Tab-separated table of N, CA, C and O in Angstrom:
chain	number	residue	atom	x	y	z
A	1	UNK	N	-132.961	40.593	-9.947
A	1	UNK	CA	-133.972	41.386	-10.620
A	1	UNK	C	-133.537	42.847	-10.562
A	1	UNK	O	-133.279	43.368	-9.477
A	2	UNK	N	-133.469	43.377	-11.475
A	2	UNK	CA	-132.723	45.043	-11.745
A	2	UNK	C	-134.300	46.267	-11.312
A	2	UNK	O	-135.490	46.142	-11.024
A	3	UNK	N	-133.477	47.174	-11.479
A	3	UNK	CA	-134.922	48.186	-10.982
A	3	UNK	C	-136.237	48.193	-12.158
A	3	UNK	O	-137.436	48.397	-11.972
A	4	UNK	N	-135.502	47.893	-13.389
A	4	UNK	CA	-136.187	47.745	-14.723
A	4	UNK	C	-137.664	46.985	-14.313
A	4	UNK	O	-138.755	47.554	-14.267
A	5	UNK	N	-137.390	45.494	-14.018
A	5	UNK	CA	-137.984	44.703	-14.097
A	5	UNK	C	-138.845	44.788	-12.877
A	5	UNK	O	-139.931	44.209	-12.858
A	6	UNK	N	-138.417	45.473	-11.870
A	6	UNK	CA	-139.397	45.760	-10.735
A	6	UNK	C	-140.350	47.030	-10.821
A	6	UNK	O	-141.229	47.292	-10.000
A	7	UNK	N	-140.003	47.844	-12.057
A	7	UNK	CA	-140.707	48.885	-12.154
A	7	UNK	C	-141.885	48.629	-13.162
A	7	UNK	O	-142.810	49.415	-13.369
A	8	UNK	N	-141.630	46.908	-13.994
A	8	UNK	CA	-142.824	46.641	-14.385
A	8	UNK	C	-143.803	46.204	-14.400
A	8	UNK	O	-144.869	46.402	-14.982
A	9	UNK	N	-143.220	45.219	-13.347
A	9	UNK	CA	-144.068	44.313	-12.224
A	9	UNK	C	-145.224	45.512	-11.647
A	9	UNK	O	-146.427	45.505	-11.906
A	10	UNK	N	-144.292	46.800	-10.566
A	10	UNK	CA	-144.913	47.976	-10.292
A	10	UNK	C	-146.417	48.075	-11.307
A	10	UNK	O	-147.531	48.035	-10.785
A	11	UNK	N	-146.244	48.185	-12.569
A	11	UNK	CA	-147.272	48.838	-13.268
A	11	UNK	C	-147.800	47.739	-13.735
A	11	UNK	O	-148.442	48.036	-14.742
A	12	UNK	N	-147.854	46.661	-13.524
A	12	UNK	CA	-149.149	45.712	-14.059
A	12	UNK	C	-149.901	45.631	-12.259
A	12	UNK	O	-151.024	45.155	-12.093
A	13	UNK	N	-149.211	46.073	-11.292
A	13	UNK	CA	-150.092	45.569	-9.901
A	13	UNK	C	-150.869	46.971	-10.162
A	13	UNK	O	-152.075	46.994	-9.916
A	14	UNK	N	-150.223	48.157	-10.657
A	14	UNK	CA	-150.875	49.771	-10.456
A	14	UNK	C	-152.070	49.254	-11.438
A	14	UNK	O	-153.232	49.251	-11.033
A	15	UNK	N	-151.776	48.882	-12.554
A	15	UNK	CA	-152.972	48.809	-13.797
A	15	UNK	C	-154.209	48.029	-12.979
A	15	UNK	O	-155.276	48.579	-12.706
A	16	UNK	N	-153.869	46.646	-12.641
A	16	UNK	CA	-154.806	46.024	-11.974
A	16	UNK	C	-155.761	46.698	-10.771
A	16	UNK	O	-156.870	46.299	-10.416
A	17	UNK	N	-155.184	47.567	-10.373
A	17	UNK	CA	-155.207	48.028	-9.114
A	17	UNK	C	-156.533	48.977	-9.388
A	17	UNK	O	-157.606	48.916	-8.786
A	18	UNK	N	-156.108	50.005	-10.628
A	18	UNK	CA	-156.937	50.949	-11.138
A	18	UNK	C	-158.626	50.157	-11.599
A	18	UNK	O	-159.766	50.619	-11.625
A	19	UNK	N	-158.104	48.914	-11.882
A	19	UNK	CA	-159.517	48.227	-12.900
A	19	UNK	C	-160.420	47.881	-11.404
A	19	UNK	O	-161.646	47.967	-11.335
A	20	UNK	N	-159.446	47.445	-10.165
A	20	UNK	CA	-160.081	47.328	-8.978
A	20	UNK	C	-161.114	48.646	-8.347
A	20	UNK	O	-162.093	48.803	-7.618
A	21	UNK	N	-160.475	49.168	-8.899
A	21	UNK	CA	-161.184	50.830	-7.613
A	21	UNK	C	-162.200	51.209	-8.414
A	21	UNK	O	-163.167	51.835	-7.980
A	22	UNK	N	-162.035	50.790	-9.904
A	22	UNK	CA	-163.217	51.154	-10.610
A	22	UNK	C	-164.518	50.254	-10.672
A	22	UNK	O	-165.652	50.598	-11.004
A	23	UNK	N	-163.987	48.809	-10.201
A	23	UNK	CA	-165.037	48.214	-10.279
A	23	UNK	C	-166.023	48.251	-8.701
A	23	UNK	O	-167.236	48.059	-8.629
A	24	UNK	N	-165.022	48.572	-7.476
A	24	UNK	CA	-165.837	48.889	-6.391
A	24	UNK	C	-167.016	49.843	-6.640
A	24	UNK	O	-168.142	49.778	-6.148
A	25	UNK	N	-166.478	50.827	-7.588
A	25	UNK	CA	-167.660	51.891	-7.922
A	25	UNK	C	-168.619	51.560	-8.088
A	25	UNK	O	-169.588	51.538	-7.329
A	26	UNK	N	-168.446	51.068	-9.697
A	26	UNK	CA	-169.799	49.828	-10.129
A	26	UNK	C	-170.449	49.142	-9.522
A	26	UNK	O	-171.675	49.231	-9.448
A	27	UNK	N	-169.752	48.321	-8.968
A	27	UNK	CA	-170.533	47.483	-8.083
A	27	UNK	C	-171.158	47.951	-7.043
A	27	UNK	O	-172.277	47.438	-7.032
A	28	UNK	N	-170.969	48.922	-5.832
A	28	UNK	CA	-171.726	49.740	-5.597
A	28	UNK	C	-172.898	50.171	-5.679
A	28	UNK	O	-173.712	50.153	-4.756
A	29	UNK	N	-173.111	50.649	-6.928
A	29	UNK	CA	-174.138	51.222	-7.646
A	29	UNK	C	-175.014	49.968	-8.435
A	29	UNK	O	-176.242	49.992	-8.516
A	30	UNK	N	-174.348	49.113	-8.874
A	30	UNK	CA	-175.050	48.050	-9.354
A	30	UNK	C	-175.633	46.599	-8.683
A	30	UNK	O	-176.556	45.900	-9.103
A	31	UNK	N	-174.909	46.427	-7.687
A	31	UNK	CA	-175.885	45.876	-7.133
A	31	UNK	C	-175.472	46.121	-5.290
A	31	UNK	O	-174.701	45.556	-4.515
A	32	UNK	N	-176.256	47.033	-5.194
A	32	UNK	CA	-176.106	47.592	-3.839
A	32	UNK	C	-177.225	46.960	-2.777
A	32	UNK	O	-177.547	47.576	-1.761
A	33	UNK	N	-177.832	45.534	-3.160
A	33	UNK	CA	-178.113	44.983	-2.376
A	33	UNK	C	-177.901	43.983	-1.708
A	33	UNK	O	-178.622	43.471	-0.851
A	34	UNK	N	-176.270	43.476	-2.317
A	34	UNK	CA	-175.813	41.971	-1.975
A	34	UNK	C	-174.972	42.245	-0.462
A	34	UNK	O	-174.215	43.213	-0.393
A	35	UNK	N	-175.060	41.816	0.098
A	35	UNK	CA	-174.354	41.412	1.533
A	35	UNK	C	-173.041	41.234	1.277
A	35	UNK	O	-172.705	40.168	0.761
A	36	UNK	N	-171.872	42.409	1.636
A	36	UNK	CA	-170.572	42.341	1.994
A	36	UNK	C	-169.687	42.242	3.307
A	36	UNK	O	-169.313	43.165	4.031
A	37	UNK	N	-169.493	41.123	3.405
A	37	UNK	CA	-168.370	41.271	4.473
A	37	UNK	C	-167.523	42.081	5.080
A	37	UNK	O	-167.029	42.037	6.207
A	38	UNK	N	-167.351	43.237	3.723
A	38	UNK	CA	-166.331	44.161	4.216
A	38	UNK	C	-166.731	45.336	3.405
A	38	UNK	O	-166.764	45.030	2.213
A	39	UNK	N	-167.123	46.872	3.685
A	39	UNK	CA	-167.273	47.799	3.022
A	39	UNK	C	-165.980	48.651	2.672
A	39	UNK	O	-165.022	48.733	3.441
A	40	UNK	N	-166.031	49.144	1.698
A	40	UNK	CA	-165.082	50.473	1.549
A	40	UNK	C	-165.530	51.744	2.116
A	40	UNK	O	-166.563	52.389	1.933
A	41	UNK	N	-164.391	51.969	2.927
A	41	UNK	CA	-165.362	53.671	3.520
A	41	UNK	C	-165.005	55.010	2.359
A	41	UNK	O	-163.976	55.327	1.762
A	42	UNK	N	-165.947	55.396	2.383
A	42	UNK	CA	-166.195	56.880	1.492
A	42	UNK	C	-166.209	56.053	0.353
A	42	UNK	O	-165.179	56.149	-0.314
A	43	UNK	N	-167.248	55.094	-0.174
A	43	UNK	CA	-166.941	54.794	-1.749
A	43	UNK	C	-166.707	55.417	-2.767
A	43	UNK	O	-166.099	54.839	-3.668
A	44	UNK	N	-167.123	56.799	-2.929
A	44	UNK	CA	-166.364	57.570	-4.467
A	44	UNK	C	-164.829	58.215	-4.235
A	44	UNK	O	-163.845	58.608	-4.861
A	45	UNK	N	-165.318	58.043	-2.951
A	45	UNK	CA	-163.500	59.013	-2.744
A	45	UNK	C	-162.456	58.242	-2.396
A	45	UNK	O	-161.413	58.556	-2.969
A	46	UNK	N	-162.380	57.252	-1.577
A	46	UNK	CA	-161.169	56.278	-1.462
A	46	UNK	C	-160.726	55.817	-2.527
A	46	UNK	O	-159.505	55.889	-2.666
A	47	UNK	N	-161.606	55.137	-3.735
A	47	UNK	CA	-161.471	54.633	-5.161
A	47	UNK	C	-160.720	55.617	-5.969
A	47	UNK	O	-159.553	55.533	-6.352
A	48	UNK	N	-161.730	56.730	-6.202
A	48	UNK	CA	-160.674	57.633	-6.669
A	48	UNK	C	-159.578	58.319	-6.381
A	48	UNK	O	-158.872	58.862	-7.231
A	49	UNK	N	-159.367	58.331	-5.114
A	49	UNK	CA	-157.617	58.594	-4.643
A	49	UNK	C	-156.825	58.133	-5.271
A	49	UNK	O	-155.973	58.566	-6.047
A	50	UNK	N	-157.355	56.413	-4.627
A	50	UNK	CA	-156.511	55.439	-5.090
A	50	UNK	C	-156.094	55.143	-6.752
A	50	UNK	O	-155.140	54.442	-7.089
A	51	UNK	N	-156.814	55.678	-7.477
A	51	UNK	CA	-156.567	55.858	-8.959
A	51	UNK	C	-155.813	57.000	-9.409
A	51	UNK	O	-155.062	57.013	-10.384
A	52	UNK	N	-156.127	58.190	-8.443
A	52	UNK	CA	-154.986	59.298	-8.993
A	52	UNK	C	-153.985	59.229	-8.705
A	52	UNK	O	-153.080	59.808	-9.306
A	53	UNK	N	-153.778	58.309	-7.428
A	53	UNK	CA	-152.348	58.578	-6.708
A	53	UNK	C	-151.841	57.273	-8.009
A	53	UNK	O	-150.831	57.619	-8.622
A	54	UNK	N	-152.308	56.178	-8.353
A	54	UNK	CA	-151.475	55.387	-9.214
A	54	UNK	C	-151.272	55.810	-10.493
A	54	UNK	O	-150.257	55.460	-11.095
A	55	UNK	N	-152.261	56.657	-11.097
A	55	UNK	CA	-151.850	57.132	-12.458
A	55	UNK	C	-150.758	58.002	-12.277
A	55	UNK	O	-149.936	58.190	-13.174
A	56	UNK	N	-150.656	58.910	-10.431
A	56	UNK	CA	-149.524	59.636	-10.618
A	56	UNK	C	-147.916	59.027	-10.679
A	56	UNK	O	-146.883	59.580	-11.058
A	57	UNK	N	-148.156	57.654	-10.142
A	57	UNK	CA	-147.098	57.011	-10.148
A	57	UNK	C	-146.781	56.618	-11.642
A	57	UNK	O	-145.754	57.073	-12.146
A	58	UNK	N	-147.431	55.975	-12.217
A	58	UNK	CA	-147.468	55.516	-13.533
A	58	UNK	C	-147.200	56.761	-14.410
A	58	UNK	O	-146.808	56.476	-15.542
A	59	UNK	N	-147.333	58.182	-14.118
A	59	UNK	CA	-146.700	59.163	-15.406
A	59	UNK	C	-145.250	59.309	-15.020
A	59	UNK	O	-144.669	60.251	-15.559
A	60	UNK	N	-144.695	58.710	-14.357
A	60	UNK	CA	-143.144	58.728	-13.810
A	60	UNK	C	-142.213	57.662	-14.342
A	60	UNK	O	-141.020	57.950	-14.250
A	61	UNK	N	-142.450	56.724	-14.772
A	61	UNK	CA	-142.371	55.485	-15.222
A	61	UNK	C	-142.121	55.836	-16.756
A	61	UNK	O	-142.858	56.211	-17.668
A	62	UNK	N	-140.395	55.476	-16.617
A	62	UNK	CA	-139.663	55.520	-18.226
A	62	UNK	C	-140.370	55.240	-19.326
A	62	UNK	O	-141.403	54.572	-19.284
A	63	UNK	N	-139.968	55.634	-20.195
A	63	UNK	CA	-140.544	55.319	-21.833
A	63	UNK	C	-140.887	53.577	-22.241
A	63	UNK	O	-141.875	52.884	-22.483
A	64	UNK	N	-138.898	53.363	-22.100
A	64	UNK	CA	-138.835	52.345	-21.898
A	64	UNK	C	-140.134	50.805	-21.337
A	64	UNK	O	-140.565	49.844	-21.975
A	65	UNK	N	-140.300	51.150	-20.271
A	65	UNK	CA	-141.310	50.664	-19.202
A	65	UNK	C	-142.789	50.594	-20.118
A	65	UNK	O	-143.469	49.581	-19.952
A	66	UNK	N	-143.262	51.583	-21.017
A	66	UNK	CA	-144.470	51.651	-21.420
A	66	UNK	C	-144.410	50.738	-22.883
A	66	UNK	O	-145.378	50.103	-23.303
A	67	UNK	N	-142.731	50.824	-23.743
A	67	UNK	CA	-142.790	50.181	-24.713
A	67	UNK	C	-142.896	48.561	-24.706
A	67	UNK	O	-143.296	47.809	-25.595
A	68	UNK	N	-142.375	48.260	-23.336
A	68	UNK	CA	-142.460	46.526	-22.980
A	68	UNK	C	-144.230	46.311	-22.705
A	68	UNK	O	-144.880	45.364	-23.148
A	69	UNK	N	-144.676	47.235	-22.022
A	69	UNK	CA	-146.145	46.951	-22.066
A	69	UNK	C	-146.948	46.784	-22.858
A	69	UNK	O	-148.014	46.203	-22.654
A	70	UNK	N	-146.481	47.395	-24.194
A	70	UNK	CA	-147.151	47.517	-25.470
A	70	UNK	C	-146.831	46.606	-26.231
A	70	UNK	O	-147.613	46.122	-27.049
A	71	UNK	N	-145.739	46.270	-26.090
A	71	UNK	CA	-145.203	44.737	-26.567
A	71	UNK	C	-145.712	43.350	-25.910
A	71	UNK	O	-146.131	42.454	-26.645
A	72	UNK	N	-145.675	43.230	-24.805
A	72	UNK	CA	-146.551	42.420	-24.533
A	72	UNK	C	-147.991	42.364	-24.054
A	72	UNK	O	-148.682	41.497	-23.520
A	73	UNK	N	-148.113	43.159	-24.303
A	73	UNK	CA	-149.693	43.498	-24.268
A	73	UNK	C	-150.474	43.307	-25.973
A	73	UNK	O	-151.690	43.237	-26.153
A	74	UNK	N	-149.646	43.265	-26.834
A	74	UNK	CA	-150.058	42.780	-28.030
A	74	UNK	C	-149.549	41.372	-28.150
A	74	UNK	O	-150.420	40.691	-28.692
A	75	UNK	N	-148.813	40.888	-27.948
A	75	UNK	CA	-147.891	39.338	-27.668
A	75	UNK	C	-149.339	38.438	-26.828
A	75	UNK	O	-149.683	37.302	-27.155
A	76	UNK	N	-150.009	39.258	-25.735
A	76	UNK	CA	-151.164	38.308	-25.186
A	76	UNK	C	-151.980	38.214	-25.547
A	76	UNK	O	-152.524	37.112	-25.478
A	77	UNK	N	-152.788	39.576	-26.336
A	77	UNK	CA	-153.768	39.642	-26.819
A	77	UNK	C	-153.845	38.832	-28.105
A	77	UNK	O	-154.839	38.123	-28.265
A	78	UNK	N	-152.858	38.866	-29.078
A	78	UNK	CA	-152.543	37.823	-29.890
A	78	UNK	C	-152.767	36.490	-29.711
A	78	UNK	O	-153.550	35.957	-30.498
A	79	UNK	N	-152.037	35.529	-28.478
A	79	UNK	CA	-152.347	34.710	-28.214
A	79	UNK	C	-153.575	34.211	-27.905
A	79	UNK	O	-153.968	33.067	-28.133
A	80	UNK	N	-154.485	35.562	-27.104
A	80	UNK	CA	-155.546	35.241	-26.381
A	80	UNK	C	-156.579	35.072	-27.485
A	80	UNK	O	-157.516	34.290	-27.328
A	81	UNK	N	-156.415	35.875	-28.741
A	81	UNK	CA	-157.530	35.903	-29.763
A	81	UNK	C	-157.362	34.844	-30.831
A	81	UNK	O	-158.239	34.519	-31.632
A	82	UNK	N	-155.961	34.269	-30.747
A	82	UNK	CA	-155.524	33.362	-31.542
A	82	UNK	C	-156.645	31.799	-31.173
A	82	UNK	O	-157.221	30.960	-31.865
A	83	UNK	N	-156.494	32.070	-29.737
A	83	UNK	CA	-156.711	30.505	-29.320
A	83	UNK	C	-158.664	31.073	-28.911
A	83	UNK	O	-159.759	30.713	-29.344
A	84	UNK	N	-158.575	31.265	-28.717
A	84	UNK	CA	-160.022	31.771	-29.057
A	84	UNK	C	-160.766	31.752	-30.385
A	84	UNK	O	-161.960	31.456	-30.354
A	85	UNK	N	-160.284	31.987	-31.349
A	85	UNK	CA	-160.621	31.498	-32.713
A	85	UNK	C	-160.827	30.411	-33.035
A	85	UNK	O	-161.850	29.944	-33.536
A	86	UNK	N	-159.086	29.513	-32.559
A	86	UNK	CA	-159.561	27.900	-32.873
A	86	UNK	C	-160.567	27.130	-32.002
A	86	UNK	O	-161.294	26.227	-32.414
A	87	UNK	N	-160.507	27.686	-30.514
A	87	UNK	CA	-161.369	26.978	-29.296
A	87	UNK	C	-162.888	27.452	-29.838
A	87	UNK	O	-163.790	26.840	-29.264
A	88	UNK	N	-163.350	28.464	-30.874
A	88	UNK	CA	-164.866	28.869	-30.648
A	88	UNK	C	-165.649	27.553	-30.888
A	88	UNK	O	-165.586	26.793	-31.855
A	89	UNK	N	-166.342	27.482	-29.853
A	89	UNK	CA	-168.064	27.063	-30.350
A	89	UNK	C	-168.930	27.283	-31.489
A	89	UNK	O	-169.601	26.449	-32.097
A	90	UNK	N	-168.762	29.148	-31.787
A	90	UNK	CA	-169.369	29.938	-32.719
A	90	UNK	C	-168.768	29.367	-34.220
A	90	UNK	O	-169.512	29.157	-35.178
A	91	UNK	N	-167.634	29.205	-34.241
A	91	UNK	CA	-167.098	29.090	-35.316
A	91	UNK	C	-166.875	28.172	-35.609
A	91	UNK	O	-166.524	28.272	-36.784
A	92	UNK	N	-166.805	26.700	-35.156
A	92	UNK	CA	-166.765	25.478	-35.530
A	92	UNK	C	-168.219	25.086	-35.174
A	92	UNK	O	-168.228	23.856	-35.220
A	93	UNK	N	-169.085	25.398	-34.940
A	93	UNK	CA	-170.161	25.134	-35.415
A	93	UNK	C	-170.616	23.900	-34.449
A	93	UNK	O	-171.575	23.161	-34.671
A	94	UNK	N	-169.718	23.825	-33.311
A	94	UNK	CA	-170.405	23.052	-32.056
A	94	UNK	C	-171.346	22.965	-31.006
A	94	UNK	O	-170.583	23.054	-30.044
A	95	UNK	N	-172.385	22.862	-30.569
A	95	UNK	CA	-173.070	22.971	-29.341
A	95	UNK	C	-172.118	23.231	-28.232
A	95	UNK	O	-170.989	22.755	-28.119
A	96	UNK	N	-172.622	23.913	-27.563
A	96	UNK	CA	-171.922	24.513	-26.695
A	96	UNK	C	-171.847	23.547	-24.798
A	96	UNK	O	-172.773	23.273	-24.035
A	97	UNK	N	-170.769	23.370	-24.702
A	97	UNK	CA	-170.725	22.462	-23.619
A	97	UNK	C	-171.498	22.728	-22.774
A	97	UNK	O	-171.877	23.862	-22.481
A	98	UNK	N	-172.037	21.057	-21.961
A	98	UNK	CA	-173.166	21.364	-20.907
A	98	UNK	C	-174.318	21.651	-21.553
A	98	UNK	O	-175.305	21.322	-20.894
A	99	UNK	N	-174.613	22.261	-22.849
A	99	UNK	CA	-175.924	21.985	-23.377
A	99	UNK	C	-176.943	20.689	-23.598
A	99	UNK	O	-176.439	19.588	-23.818
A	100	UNK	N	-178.040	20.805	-23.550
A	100	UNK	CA	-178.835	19.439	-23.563
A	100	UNK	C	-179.511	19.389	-24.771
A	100	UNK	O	-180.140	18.427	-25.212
A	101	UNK	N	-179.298	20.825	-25.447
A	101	UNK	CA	-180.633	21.143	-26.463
A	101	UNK	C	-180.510	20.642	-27.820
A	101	UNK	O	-181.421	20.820	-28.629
């Protein structure tokens, strides 16, 4: 595996990473009455560290690196909306599984 391919791996764990710290926020705030096992300390500020320090990593990261993302990031979404079209419920006009009605 060349540095290429480890630097893109790098930015789909950073991307994920970012959707993580944002959703601790949310959740937080949205339902701040469910029972966690484990808290985050300083919830607005650990999250957001952790998002600046990865976007700072991610503006370092070749051209290159962003054009494969964009390429397959339309390559999935394609697929994903493709098969979603033929699989709808909505659109073939099926009851929807597990329904009784």
């Amino acid at each position: 595996m060349g540095q290429t391919e480890s630097r893109e791996g790098g930015h789909l764990i950073k991307t994920k990473q970012k959707i993580a710290l944002l959703d601790i926020i949310y959740l937080r705030r949205s339902d701040a009455q469910v029972a966690r096992p484990f808290r985050t300390p300083a919830v607005p500020v650990v999250p957001l560290l952790g998002m600046g320090f990865s976007i700072l990593l991610m503006v370092f990261l070749p051209w290159e690196t962003w054009l494969r993302l964009i390429v397959w990031l339309v390559i999935g979404l394609g697929l994903y909306f493709a098969y979603g079209r033929r699989h709808s419920v909505l659109l073939n006009g099926e009851a929807p599984r597990g329904s009784t009605g």
